[in-house]
Amino acid sequence: MISVDTVIVGGGVSGLITAHALRAEGHSVLVLERQVRPGGNAISERIGGFLMEHGPSTVNLGMRGIAELAEDLDLGNVRTDLGRGVRKRYLTKNGQLAGIGLHPLAFLTSGYLSWAGRARMAAELWQPRGDPDAEETVAEFGQRRFGAEFAERVLDPLVSGMFAGDARQTELGFVMPALAAMERAHGSVIRAVLRARLRGGRMPARQLSSWREGIGTLPSALALRLGNSVKTGVTVRRIARTRHGFAVDSGDRGRVHARAVVVATQPHVAAQMFAQIAPGAADECARIAAPPLAVVFLGYRRDQVAHPLDGLGYLTPGGEERIVNGGLFCSTMFAGRAPANHVAIAAYIGGARAPDHACLTADTLISTVRREFADLVGARGDPVVARVRQWPRGLPQFRRGHSRLVERLEQALSDSPGMYVTGNYLRGPSVGACADCALDTARRVSLYLGQATETAFRIGGSRTGAVATANPQCR
Ligand SMILES: Cc1cc2nc3c(=O)[nH]c(=O)nc-3n(C[C@H](O)[C@H](O)[C@H](O)COP(=O)(O)OP(=O)(O)OC[C@H]3O[C@@H](n4cnc5c(N)ncnc54)[C@H](O)[C@@H]3O)c2cc1C
């Protein structure tokens, strides 16, 4: 049986970053990935001169962990930042796109919200602080501070677009901790934004980046560095504790012995992995829903689309009752996403708002999105390219109580020394948050391996000494 310091189950960005960081600390690692290629949902595909992102389209290189990693991987020369054409955000109102400036306070001056809605939004400055222990949803926080119209017309589509979530169920403190912190520190979100603006802070949307061949560049670069330490096409079936660590069983693809194991899969798979070793952790993982999500990518000749596409894309409030949650103007966001004189637009369907919509047939999804783009951006005729990606499990949902769920999960795993978890349901779904979580996990695993070795030498040179160290996961 092969023996390594750490087996990482799952070769998405979370697993690969954990492995890369552990290797940098001198530990031997083995990543076992079920799919034929590593990267999880970070898949970028060239289709002719178009570039389709099947999963993430952007990375926030304003976050230190992912920015340093990208530098370490020498990705600086292929970095691409938001194009100059991104001047607005669009929201759907009464079946049409309304353009709004990128600054968060632009809602006060645009006609997207009614006069009454804008007056109520401005009154946020004088709203009393809420109860910090209330575990509010985004919708509750939005209504309390900014009024119902802002909550329904701005926050609802934002949560749907960023988290494929439902604002009425999503825990504010988990997905938008900055808003809660602004209220705590400044008594008002608007006051906090104005003060940051006076200090010259940049708006988050301006820090969104990618790489020339898309976000898939990141897992490809990590896998290249990790070389033989990544095995693809290997499905881990079971993890069992042994006297010396863990046996990681992949059926006819063999068994590996490891001193530590990091589970870096989707939560429902983590539940299976933990079932025998840490049933409490398995129960918590099993509670996390990840409703289906579909991406429909269409490419057109420029002259087929009337709209200037001068923004990141658009989002649609649930109240508009459209099938498509929103779209990204891919070829405006980053250069090289469509051939010359062509444009690329991607639509997102499903998530917590309407999971069943993501499971329609690919043909139905394409015709739905063609009608949507004809209505909203004046797209005419057959697209040059049409491609669909359906994710049976899209993004994890951070429902009310999610922060406590993560705490219980960490607590349950602390009784299983050497067993770790990392992934997009612990700190947030963005690639940057996954990187932070993975780097933190790697630090803890490294500490554990160092302590285990030290203890083993103290008790007589064997590596079998039980090490009862606490095992807090990230966060
Ligand atoms: C449509 C979509 C759009 C997104 N857009 C953005 C965006 O614009 N910006 C952004 O920052 N984030 C975005 N995200 C979120 C981000 O892409 C993900 O949260 C992140 O990529 C998750 O990485 P991960 O490694 O934690 O999980 P995954 O990518 O899910 O990786 C888990 C891996 O575990 C493997 N696995 C599962 N079971 C087993 C097993 N038994 N044995 C071995 N391997 C196993 C899987 O095959 C998979 O490769 C988007 C996500 C989606 C789906």
Short mmCIF file of C-alpha atoms and ligand atoms in Angstrom, two decimals:
data_model
loop_
_atom_site.label_atom_id
_atom_site.label_comp_id
_atom_site.label_asym_id
_atom_site.label_seq_id
_atom_site.Cartn_x
_atom_site.Cartn_y
_atom_site.Cartn_z
CA MET A 1 0.00 0.00 0.00
CA ILE A 2 1.30 3.50 -0.89
CA SER A 3 1.91 5.67 2.15
CA VAL A 4 1.92 9.48 2.22
CA ASP A 5 1.67 12.18 4.85
CA THR A 6 -1.67 13.47 3.57
CA VAL A 7 -4.32 12.26 1.18
CA ILE A 8 -6.60 14.96 -0.18
CA VAL A 9 -9.94 13.67 -1.41
CA GLY A 10 -11.17 15.93 -4.22
CA GLY A 11 -9.10 17.86 -6.76
CA GLY A 12 -11.13 21.05 -7.16
CA VAL A 13 -9.45 24.36 -6.40
CA SER A 14 -9.83 23.72 -2.63
CA GLY A 15 -8.09 20.34 -2.70
CA LEU A 16 -5.36 21.42 -5.12
CA ILE A 17 -4.50 24.57 -3.13
CA THR A 18 -4.35 22.54 0.10
CA ALA A 19 -2.00 20.05 -1.57
CA HIS A 20 0.20 22.77 -3.05
CA ALA A 21 0.57 24.50 0.33
CA LEU A 22 1.34 21.25 2.14
CA ARG A 23 3.97 20.30 -0.44
CA ALA A 24 5.56 23.72 0.02
CA GLU A 25 5.96 22.80 3.71
CA GLY A 26 7.80 19.61 2.73
CA HIS A 27 4.98 17.09 3.28
CA SER A 28 4.19 14.32 0.85
CA VAL A 29 0.67 14.56 -0.58
CA LEU A 30 -1.64 12.64 -2.86
CA VAL A 31 -4.76 14.22 -4.37
CA LEU A 32 -7.41 11.73 -5.46
CA GLU A 33 -9.91 13.19 -7.93
CA ARG A 34 -12.96 11.42 -9.30
CA GLN A 35 -13.16 13.26 -12.63
CA VAL A 36 -10.78 12.72 -15.54
CA ARG A 37 -9.33 16.16 -15.05
CA PRO A 38 -8.67 18.21 -11.92
CA GLY A 39 -10.35 21.54 -11.18
CA GLY A 40 -13.83 20.61 -9.95
CA ASN A 41 -16.25 23.17 -11.29
CA ALA A 42 -13.47 25.56 -12.38
CA ILE A 43 -13.63 24.52 -16.05
CA SER A 44 -12.82 26.90 -18.92
CA GLU A 45 -13.41 25.69 -22.45
CA ARG A 46 -12.37 27.21 -25.78
CA ILE A 47 -15.10 26.78 -28.40
CA GLY A 48 -13.72 28.23 -31.62
CA GLY A 49 -12.57 31.68 -30.61
CA PHE A 50 -15.05 31.84 -27.69
CA LEU A 51 -14.18 31.02 -24.11
CA MET A 52 -16.91 29.47 -21.98
CA GLU A 53 -16.66 29.34 -18.22
CA HIS A 54 -18.63 26.31 -17.03
CA GLY A 55 -18.20 27.42 -13.41
CA PRO A 56 -16.47 30.50 -11.97
CA SER A 57 -15.90 33.45 -14.30
CA THR A 58 -14.05 35.80 -11.98
CA VAL A 59 -11.53 35.73 -9.18
CA ASN A 60 -11.11 38.51 -6.66
CA LEU A 61 -7.37 39.16 -6.72
CA GLY A 62 -7.94 41.81 -4.06
CA MET A 63 -7.85 38.88 -1.60
CA ARG A 64 -4.34 38.29 -0.36
CA GLY A 65 -4.26 34.47 -0.24
CA ILE A 66 -5.32 33.90 -3.84
CA ALA A 67 -3.26 36.87 -5.08
CA GLU A 68 -0.07 35.49 -3.51
CA LEU A 69 -0.83 32.03 -4.82
CA ALA A 70 -1.32 33.38 -8.36
CA GLU A 71 2.04 35.14 -8.08
CA ASP A 72 3.72 31.98 -6.79
CA LEU A 73 2.29 30.12 -9.82
CA ASP A 74 3.63 32.81 -12.19
CA LEU A 75 0.19 33.70 -13.48
CA GLY A 76 0.89 37.44 -13.48
CA ASN A 77 1.64 37.62 -17.20
CA VAL A 78 -1.64 35.92 -18.16
CA ARG A 79 -3.79 37.92 -15.74
CA THR A 80 -6.66 39.84 -17.27
CA ASP A 81 -8.66 42.55 -15.50
CA LEU A 82 -12.17 43.80 -16.09
CA GLY A 83 -12.43 45.54 -19.46
CA ARG A 84 -13.02 49.28 -19.76
CA GLY A 85 -16.41 48.52 -21.29
CA VAL A 86 -17.75 47.61 -17.83
CA ARG A 87 -19.46 50.87 -16.94
CA LYS A 88 -22.76 49.81 -15.41
CA ARG A 89 -24.66 47.08 -13.67
CA TYR A 90 -28.04 46.13 -15.09
CA LEU A 91 -31.14 44.97 -13.26
CA THR A 92 -34.36 43.83 -14.86
CA LYS A 93 -37.45 45.96 -14.25
CA ASN A 94 -40.80 45.39 -15.94
CA GLY A 95 -39.18 43.17 -18.56
CA GLN A 96 -36.42 45.63 -19.49
CA LEU A 97 -32.84 46.24 -18.44
CA ALA A 98 -32.22 49.27 -16.21
CA GLY A 99 -28.60 50.49 -16.17
CA ILE A 100 -27.16 51.70 -12.87
CA GLY A 101 -23.67 53.02 -12.07
CA LEU A 102 -21.23 50.68 -10.37
CA HIS A 103 -21.00 52.61 -7.10
CA PRO A 104 -23.27 51.05 -4.44
CA LEU A 105 -24.90 54.43 -3.75
CA ALA A 106 -25.78 54.89 -7.45
CA PHE A 107 -29.20 53.42 -6.55
CA LEU A 108 -29.96 56.73 -4.85
CA THR A 109 -29.61 58.67 -8.10
CA SER A 110 -30.88 56.18 -10.69
CA GLY A 111 -34.59 55.79 -11.46
CA TYR A 112 -34.48 52.03 -10.88
CA LEU A 113 -36.06 52.40 -7.44
CA SER A 114 -39.17 54.51 -6.92
CA TRP A 115 -38.87 57.92 -5.18
CA ALA A 116 -40.34 56.36 -2.06
CA GLY A 117 -37.90 53.45 -2.31
CA ARG A 118 -34.94 55.82 -2.64
CA ALA A 119 -36.10 57.98 0.26
CA ARG A 120 -36.41 54.87 2.41
CA MET A 121 -32.97 53.71 1.25
CA ALA A 122 -31.44 57.07 2.26
CA ALA A 123 -33.17 56.82 5.65
CA GLU A 124 -30.81 53.91 6.36
CA LEU A 125 -28.48 56.53 7.78
CA TRP A 126 -30.80 56.97 10.75
CA GLN A 127 -32.03 53.44 11.37
CA PRO A 128 -31.21 52.04 14.83
CA ARG A 129 -28.69 49.21 15.10
CA GLY A 130 -30.18 45.70 15.09
CA ASP A 131 -29.54 42.81 17.45
CA PRO A 132 -26.14 41.34 16.46
CA ASP A 133 -27.24 37.88 17.67
CA ALA A 134 -30.43 37.84 15.61
CA GLU A 135 -29.02 35.63 12.80
CA GLU A 136 -30.93 37.68 10.23
CA THR A 137 -31.40 36.64 6.64
CA VAL A 138 -30.27 39.01 3.89
CA ALA A 139 -33.90 39.88 3.17
CA GLU A 140 -34.63 40.68 6.83
CA PHE A 141 -31.52 42.85 7.16
CA GLY A 142 -32.27 44.61 3.88
CA GLN A 143 -35.88 45.36 4.82
CA ARG A 144 -34.94 46.59 8.28
CA ARG A 145 -32.17 48.90 7.12
CA PHE A 146 -33.07 49.91 3.55
CA GLY A 147 -36.77 49.11 3.18
CA ALA A 148 -38.72 46.43 1.31
CA GLU A 149 -38.18 47.79 -2.20
CA PHE A 150 -34.38 47.78 -1.91
CA ALA A 151 -34.48 44.30 -0.36
CA GLU A 152 -36.66 42.90 -3.14
CA ARG A 153 -35.22 44.76 -6.12
CA VAL A 154 -31.51 44.88 -5.21
CA LEU A 155 -30.56 42.35 -2.52
CA ASP A 156 -32.76 39.52 -3.78
CA PRO A 157 -31.15 39.46 -7.28
CA LEU A 158 -27.68 39.98 -5.75
CA VAL A 159 -28.01 36.87 -3.57
CA SER A 160 -29.40 34.92 -6.50
CA GLY A 161 -26.51 36.07 -8.73
CA MET A 162 -23.65 35.63 -6.27
CA PHE A 163 -24.75 32.56 -4.33
CA ALA A 164 -27.52 31.03 -6.45
CA GLY A 165 -29.41 31.57 -3.21
CA ASP A 166 -32.70 32.88 -1.87
CA ALA A 167 -32.29 36.11 0.12
CA ARG A 168 -35.21 35.12 2.34
CA GLN A 169 -33.27 32.09 3.59
CA THR A 170 -29.63 33.14 3.30
CA GLU A 171 -27.77 34.11 6.49
CA LEU A 172 -26.48 37.68 6.17
CA GLY A 173 -23.66 37.23 8.70
CA PHE A 174 -22.22 34.37 6.66
CA VAL A 175 -22.49 35.67 3.09
CA MET A 176 -22.14 39.42 3.65
CA PRO A 177 -20.32 39.79 6.95
CA ALA A 178 -19.02 43.19 5.78
CA LEU A 179 -22.55 44.66 5.82
CA ALA A 180 -23.14 43.41 9.36
CA ALA A 181 -19.72 44.77 10.40
CA MET A 182 -20.46 48.18 8.82
CA GLU A 183 -23.68 48.43 10.80
CA ARG A 184 -21.89 47.45 14.01
CA ALA A 185 -18.92 49.80 13.51
CA HIS A 186 -20.57 52.85 11.91
CA GLY A 187 -24.25 52.48 12.82
CA SER A 188 -25.08 52.66 9.09
CA VAL A 189 -23.95 50.90 5.92
CA ILE A 190 -24.27 54.09 3.84
CA ARG A 191 -22.15 56.03 6.33
CA ALA A 192 -19.49 53.28 6.21
CA VAL A 193 -19.45 53.33 2.38
CA LEU A 194 -19.14 57.14 2.30
CA ARG A 195 -16.28 57.08 4.81
CA ALA A 196 -14.48 54.37 2.82
CA ARG A 197 -14.99 56.42 -0.35
CA LEU A 198 -13.48 59.49 1.33
CA ARG A 199 -10.44 57.38 2.21
CA GLY A 200 -10.16 56.44 -1.49
CA GLY A 201 -11.21 52.75 -1.16
CA ARG A 202 -11.84 50.85 -4.42
CA MET A 203 -15.19 49.25 -5.13
CA PRO A 204 -15.04 45.44 -5.01
CA ALA A 205 -16.29 44.95 -8.60
CA ARG A 206 -13.15 46.68 -9.86
CA GLN A 207 -10.93 44.01 -8.35
CA LEU A 208 -12.49 41.16 -10.30
CA SER A 209 -10.00 39.45 -12.58
CA SER A 210 -9.35 36.29 -14.51
CA TRP A 211 -6.61 34.76 -16.63
CA ARG A 212 -6.33 34.80 -20.40
CA GLU A 213 -7.59 31.21 -20.79
CA GLY A 214 -10.10 31.56 -17.97
CA ILE A 215 -10.33 30.48 -14.35
CA GLY A 216 -9.41 26.91 -15.35
CA THR A 217 -5.86 28.27 -15.63
CA LEU A 218 -5.58 28.09 -11.83
CA PRO A 219 -6.27 24.35 -11.35
CA SER A 220 -4.20 23.56 -14.46
CA ALA A 221 -1.19 25.43 -13.06
CA LEU A 222 -1.61 23.80 -9.64
CA ALA A 223 -1.95 20.31 -11.16
CA LEU A 224 1.16 20.91 -13.28
CA ARG A 225 3.17 21.81 -10.18
CA LEU A 226 1.80 18.84 -8.25
CA GLY A 227 2.62 16.39 -11.09
CA ASN A 228 2.30 12.76 -10.00
CA SER A 229 0.81 13.84 -6.70
CA VAL A 230 -2.55 14.20 -8.44
CA LYS A 231 -4.37 11.05 -9.53
CA THR A 232 -7.50 11.59 -11.60
CA GLY A 233 -10.31 9.14 -12.39
CA VAL A 234 -10.09 7.81 -8.82
CA THR A 235 -13.26 7.79 -6.71
CA VAL A 236 -12.63 7.45 -2.99
CA ARG A 237 -15.20 5.05 -1.51
CA ARG A 238 -14.35 4.99 2.16
CA ILE A 239 -11.94 6.32 4.75
CA ALA A 240 -11.13 4.09 7.75
CA ARG A 241 -9.00 4.79 10.79
CA THR A 242 -6.03 2.47 11.27
CA ARG A 243 -3.50 2.21 14.08
CA HIS A 244 -1.12 4.44 12.15
CA GLY A 245 -3.49 6.96 10.59
CA PHE A 246 -6.04 6.35 7.86
CA ALA A 247 -6.68 3.90 5.02
CA VAL A 248 -8.22 5.65 2.04
CA ASP A 249 -10.04 3.10 -0.08
CA SER A 250 -10.75 3.64 -3.79
CA GLY A 251 -12.06 0.15 -4.57
CA ASP A 252 -10.24 -1.44 -7.51
CA ARG A 253 -8.08 1.73 -7.84
CA GLY A 254 -6.36 0.70 -4.61
CA ARG A 255 -5.82 1.81 -1.02
CA VAL A 256 -3.51 4.50 0.29
CA HIS A 257 -2.23 4.95 3.80
CA ALA A 258 -2.04 8.50 5.14
CA ARG A 259 -1.21 10.14 8.46
CA ALA A 260 -3.78 12.84 7.75
CA VAL A 261 -6.74 13.15 5.39
CA VAL A 262 -8.33 16.30 4.01
CA VAL A 263 -11.83 15.93 2.58
CA ALA A 264 -12.14 18.58 -0.15
CA THR A 265 -15.30 17.41 -1.90
CA GLN A 266 -18.83 18.78 -2.13
CA PRO A 267 -20.66 18.56 1.24
CA HIS A 268 -22.86 15.58 0.34
CA VAL A 269 -19.74 13.53 -0.49
CA ALA A 270 -18.03 14.76 2.70
CA ALA A 271 -21.03 13.39 4.62
CA GLN A 272 -20.31 9.93 3.15
CA MET A 273 -16.58 10.22 3.88
CA PHE A 274 -17.14 11.16 7.53
CA ALA A 275 -19.96 8.67 8.12
CA GLN A 276 -17.86 6.11 10.01
CA ILE A 277 -15.10 8.21 11.51
CA ALA A 278 -16.96 11.35 12.53
CA PRO A 279 -20.74 10.78 12.31
CA GLY A 280 -21.48 14.17 13.92
CA ALA A 281 -19.54 15.93 11.14
CA ALA A 282 -21.31 13.75 8.55
CA ASP A 283 -24.71 14.89 9.88
CA GLU A 284 -23.77 18.55 9.56
CA CYS A 285 -22.46 18.15 6.00
CA ALA A 286 -25.60 16.26 4.99
CA ARG A 287 -27.72 19.27 6.07
CA ILE A 288 -26.16 21.56 3.43
CA ALA A 289 -28.26 21.82 0.27
CA ALA A 290 -26.74 22.55 -3.12
CA PRO A 291 -29.59 22.98 -5.62
CA PRO A 292 -28.98 22.38 -9.34
CA LEU A 293 -27.65 25.22 -11.46
CA ALA A 294 -27.36 25.56 -15.25
CA VAL A 295 -25.08 27.77 -17.34
CA VAL A 296 -26.12 28.56 -20.91
CA PHE A 297 -23.42 30.15 -23.04
CA LEU A 298 -24.35 31.84 -26.31
CA GLY A 299 -22.06 33.52 -28.83
CA TYR A 300 -23.36 35.97 -31.47
CA ARG A 301 -21.97 38.16 -34.19
CA ARG A 302 -21.78 41.71 -32.80
CA ASP A 303 -24.30 42.95 -35.36
CA GLN A 304 -26.90 40.44 -34.10
CA VAL A 305 -27.10 42.11 -30.66
CA ALA A 306 -28.57 45.61 -30.34
CA HIS A 307 -27.59 46.31 -26.72
CA PRO A 308 -24.18 47.93 -26.03
CA LEU A 309 -23.50 45.23 -23.37
CA ASP A 310 -21.60 47.90 -21.44
CA GLY A 311 -21.60 46.19 -18.07
CA LEU A 312 -20.76 43.05 -16.11
CA GLY A 313 -24.14 41.67 -17.00
CA TYR A 314 -27.59 41.77 -15.47
CA LEU A 315 -29.55 40.33 -12.58
CA THR A 316 -33.27 39.77 -12.30
CA PRO A 317 -35.31 40.11 -9.08
CA GLY A 318 -37.45 37.04 -8.27
CA GLY A 319 -40.57 39.23 -8.43
CA GLU A 320 -40.05 39.66 -12.20
CA GLU A 321 -40.90 35.95 -12.53
CA ARG A 322 -38.48 35.15 -15.33
CA ILE A 323 -36.78 31.77 -15.75
CA VAL A 324 -33.27 33.18 -16.13
CA ASN A 325 -31.74 34.54 -12.89
CA GLY A 326 -29.26 36.74 -14.73
CA GLY A 327 -26.52 36.89 -17.33
CA LEU A 328 -22.89 37.87 -17.72
CA PHE A 329 -21.61 39.91 -20.65
CA CYS A 330 -18.51 37.71 -20.87
CA SER A 331 -16.88 39.43 -23.85
CA THR A 332 -17.23 42.85 -22.20
CA MET A 333 -15.86 41.64 -18.88
CA PHE A 334 -12.59 40.26 -20.24
CA ALA A 335 -10.71 40.53 -23.51
CA GLY A 336 -10.39 37.41 -25.64
CA ARG A 337 -13.74 35.82 -24.69
CA ALA A 338 -15.13 36.05 -28.24
CA PRO A 339 -13.56 36.36 -31.72
CA ALA A 340 -13.31 39.83 -33.28
CA ASN A 341 -16.74 41.32 -34.07
CA HIS A 342 -18.50 38.77 -31.88
CA VAL A 343 -19.93 38.84 -28.36
CA ALA A 344 -20.47 36.17 -25.70
CA ILE A 345 -23.22 36.15 -23.07
CA ALA A 346 -23.82 33.52 -20.37
CA ALA A 347 -27.13 32.95 -18.58
CA TYR A 348 -27.61 31.31 -15.16
CA ILE A 349 -30.73 29.29 -14.36
CA GLY A 350 -31.87 27.40 -11.26
CA GLY A 351 -30.29 27.60 -7.82
CA ALA A 352 -32.43 27.99 -4.69
CA ARG A 353 -34.90 30.24 -6.50
CA ALA A 354 -36.13 27.59 -8.96
CA PRO A 355 -33.96 24.42 -8.86
CA ASP A 356 -36.22 22.55 -11.32
CA HIS A 357 -35.51 25.07 -14.07
CA ALA A 358 -31.85 23.95 -14.13
CA CYS A 359 -32.98 20.41 -14.95
CA LEU A 360 -34.87 21.27 -18.15
CA THR A 361 -33.42 19.66 -21.28
CA ALA A 362 -30.42 21.38 -22.86
CA ASP A 363 -32.53 22.28 -25.94
CA THR A 364 -35.23 23.87 -23.77
CA LEU A 365 -32.61 25.80 -21.82
CA ILE A 366 -31.07 27.15 -25.02
CA SER A 367 -34.40 28.20 -26.52
CA THR A 368 -35.43 29.82 -23.20
CA VAL A 369 -32.21 31.82 -23.09
CA ARG A 370 -32.50 32.78 -26.77
CA ARG A 371 -35.94 34.26 -26.03
CA GLU A 372 -34.58 35.97 -22.93
CA PHE A 373 -31.67 37.57 -24.85
CA ALA A 374 -34.02 38.59 -27.70
CA ASP A 375 -36.22 40.39 -25.12
CA LEU A 376 -33.54 41.97 -22.98
CA VAL A 377 -30.55 42.68 -25.23
CA GLY A 378 -32.15 42.57 -28.65
CA ALA A 379 -30.34 39.41 -29.85
CA ARG A 380 -31.53 38.36 -33.32
CA GLY A 381 -31.10 35.17 -35.31
CA ASP A 382 -29.24 31.95 -34.54
CA PRO A 383 -26.32 32.17 -32.14
CA VAL A 384 -22.92 31.21 -33.57
CA VAL A 385 -22.26 29.06 -30.51
CA ALA A 386 -24.64 27.56 -27.94
CA ARG A 387 -23.43 25.37 -25.10
CA VAL A 388 -25.03 24.23 -21.83
CA ARG A 389 -23.50 23.03 -18.56
CA GLN A 390 -25.83 21.59 -15.97
CA TRP A 391 -24.53 21.17 -12.43
CA PRO A 392 -26.75 18.66 -10.56
CA ARG A 393 -25.40 20.22 -7.38
CA GLY A 394 -24.59 23.87 -7.86
CA LEU A 395 -23.53 26.10 -5.00
CA PRO A 396 -23.91 25.22 -1.31
CA GLN A 397 -26.66 27.19 0.43
CA PHE A 398 -25.90 29.24 3.51
CA ARG A 399 -29.24 29.19 5.22
CA ARG A 400 -30.03 30.81 8.55
CA GLY A 401 -27.87 29.07 11.16
CA HIS A 402 -25.07 28.16 8.71
CA SER A 403 -22.36 29.79 10.86
CA ARG A 404 -23.44 27.63 13.79
CA LEU A 405 -23.53 24.58 11.53
CA VAL A 406 -19.88 25.21 10.58
CA GLU A 407 -18.95 25.55 14.26
CA ARG A 408 -20.64 22.23 15.09
CA LEU A 409 -18.89 20.61 12.12
CA GLU A 410 -15.51 21.84 13.37
CA GLN A 411 -16.31 20.67 16.88
CA ALA A 412 -17.32 17.22 15.64
CA LEU A 413 -14.07 16.88 13.67
CA SER A 414 -11.95 18.02 16.59
CA ASP A 415 -12.59 14.58 18.09
CA SER A 416 -10.93 12.98 15.03
CA PRO A 417 -7.26 13.99 15.03
CA GLY A 418 -5.74 13.92 11.56
CA MET A 419 -9.08 14.31 9.77
CA TYR A 420 -9.76 17.69 8.08
CA VAL A 421 -12.28 19.32 5.83
CA THR A 422 -11.95 22.18 3.38
CA GLY A 423 -14.21 23.55 0.67
CA ASN A 424 -16.67 26.16 -0.49
CA TYR A 425 -19.21 25.65 2.29
CA LEU A 426 -16.92 26.68 5.16
CA ARG A 427 -15.98 30.29 4.40
CA GLY A 428 -17.96 31.12 1.29
CA PRO A 429 -18.14 29.88 -2.29
CA SER A 430 -15.80 32.27 -4.10
CA VAL A 431 -12.49 30.96 -5.40
CA GLY A 432 -10.76 33.49 -3.12
CA ALA A 433 -12.64 32.24 -0.05
CA CYS A 434 -11.87 28.62 -1.03
CA ALA A 435 -8.18 29.58 -1.26
CA ASP A 436 -8.20 31.19 2.20
CA CYS A 437 -9.91 28.15 3.66
CA ALA A 438 -7.52 25.74 1.91
CA LEU A 439 -4.41 27.65 3.02
CA ASP A 440 -5.69 27.69 6.58
CA THR A 441 -6.45 23.96 6.42
CA ALA A 442 -2.94 23.28 5.10
CA ARG A 443 -1.40 25.23 8.00
CA ARG A 444 -3.38 23.16 10.50
CA VAL A 445 -2.51 19.87 8.81
CA SER A 446 1.16 20.86 8.72
CA LEU A 447 1.06 21.69 12.42
CA TYR A 448 -0.63 18.37 13.15
CA LEU A 449 1.93 16.39 11.13
CA GLY A 450 4.80 18.22 12.88
CA GLN A 451 3.33 17.58 16.32
CA ALA A 452 2.58 13.95 15.48
CA THR A 453 6.19 13.37 14.42
CA GLU A 454 7.56 15.08 17.52
CA THR A 455 5.32 13.04 19.82
CA ALA A 456 6.20 9.83 18.01
CA PHE A 457 9.92 10.48 18.53
CA ARG A 458 9.31 11.32 22.20
CA ILE A 459 7.57 8.00 22.81
CA GLY A 460 10.30 5.95 21.14
CA GLY A 461 10.73 6.61 17.47
CA SER A 462 7.44 5.18 16.28
CA ARG A 463 4.99 7.28 14.31
CA THR A 464 2.05 5.50 15.87
CA GLY A 465 1.76 7.61 19.02
CA ALA A 466 -1.74 8.96 19.36
CA VAL A 467 -1.75 12.72 19.21
CA ALA A 468 -4.73 14.25 20.93
CA THR A 469 -4.38 17.70 19.42
CA ALA A 470 -7.41 19.82 18.85
CA ASN A 471 -8.34 19.93 15.20
CA PRO A 472 -10.19 23.17 14.60
CA GLN A 473 -11.00 23.55 10.91
CA CYS A 474 -10.88 26.81 9.07
CA ARG A 475 -12.95 29.67 10.50
C1 LIG B 1 -21.84 28.02 -12.21
C2 LIG B 1 -20.90 28.52 -11.16
C3 LIG B 1 -20.42 29.82 -11.23
C4 LIG B 1 -19.51 30.30 -10.28
N1 LIG B 1 -19.01 31.56 -10.42
C5 LIG B 1 -18.03 31.98 -9.58
C6 LIG B 1 -17.33 33.20 -9.83
O1 LIG B 1 -17.59 33.89 -10.81
N2 LIG B 1 -16.35 33.57 -8.96
C7 LIG B 1 -16.01 32.79 -7.88
O2 LIG B 1 -15.10 33.16 -7.13
N3 LIG B 1 -16.64 31.60 -7.64
C8 LIG B 1 -17.63 31.18 -8.45
N4 LIG B 1 -18.23 29.97 -8.25
C9 LIG B 1 -17.89 29.21 -7.05
C10 LIG B 1 -16.58 28.44 -7.13
O3 LIG B 1 -16.35 28.06 -8.45
C11 LIG B 1 -16.64 27.17 -6.29
O4 LIG B 1 -17.13 27.44 -5.00
C12 LIG B 1 -15.27 26.52 -6.18
O5 LIG B 1 -14.72 26.30 -7.45
C13 LIG B 1 -15.42 25.21 -5.41
O6 LIG B 1 -14.20 24.53 -5.38
P1 LIG B 1 -14.02 23.25 -4.46
O7 LIG B 1 -12.72 22.66 -4.76
O8 LIG B 1 -14.32 23.60 -3.05
O9 LIG B 1 -15.21 22.27 -4.88
P2 LIG B 1 -15.45 21.48 -6.29
O10 LIG B 1 -15.04 22.32 -7.43
O11 LIG B 1 -16.84 21.02 -6.19
O12 LIG B 1 -14.43 20.28 -6.17
C14 LIG B 1 -14.72 19.10 -5.45
C15 LIG B 1 -14.01 17.98 -6.17
O13 LIG B 1 -14.18 16.76 -5.42
C16 LIG B 1 -14.27 15.72 -6.37
N5 LIG B 1 -14.88 14.52 -5.72
C17 LIG B 1 -16.16 14.40 -5.29
N6 LIG B 1 -16.32 13.18 -4.76
C18 LIG B 1 -15.15 12.52 -4.85
C19 LIG B 1 -14.70 11.22 -4.46
N7 LIG B 1 -15.51 10.34 -3.85
N8 LIG B 1 -13.41 10.88 -4.72
C20 LIG B 1 -12.57 11.74 -5.32
N9 LIG B 1 -12.95 13.01 -5.71
C21 LIG B 1 -14.21 13.38 -5.47
C22 LIG B 1 -15.16 16.30 -7.46
O14 LIG B 1 -15.07 15.57 -8.66
C23 LIG B 1 -14.61 17.72 -7.55
O15 LIG B 1 -13.57 17.81 -8.51
C24 LIG B 1 -19.12 29.46 -9.20
C25 LIG B 1 -19.60 28.14 -9.13
C26 LIG B 1 -20.47 27.67 -10.09
C27 LIG B 1 -20.96 26.24 -10.02
#
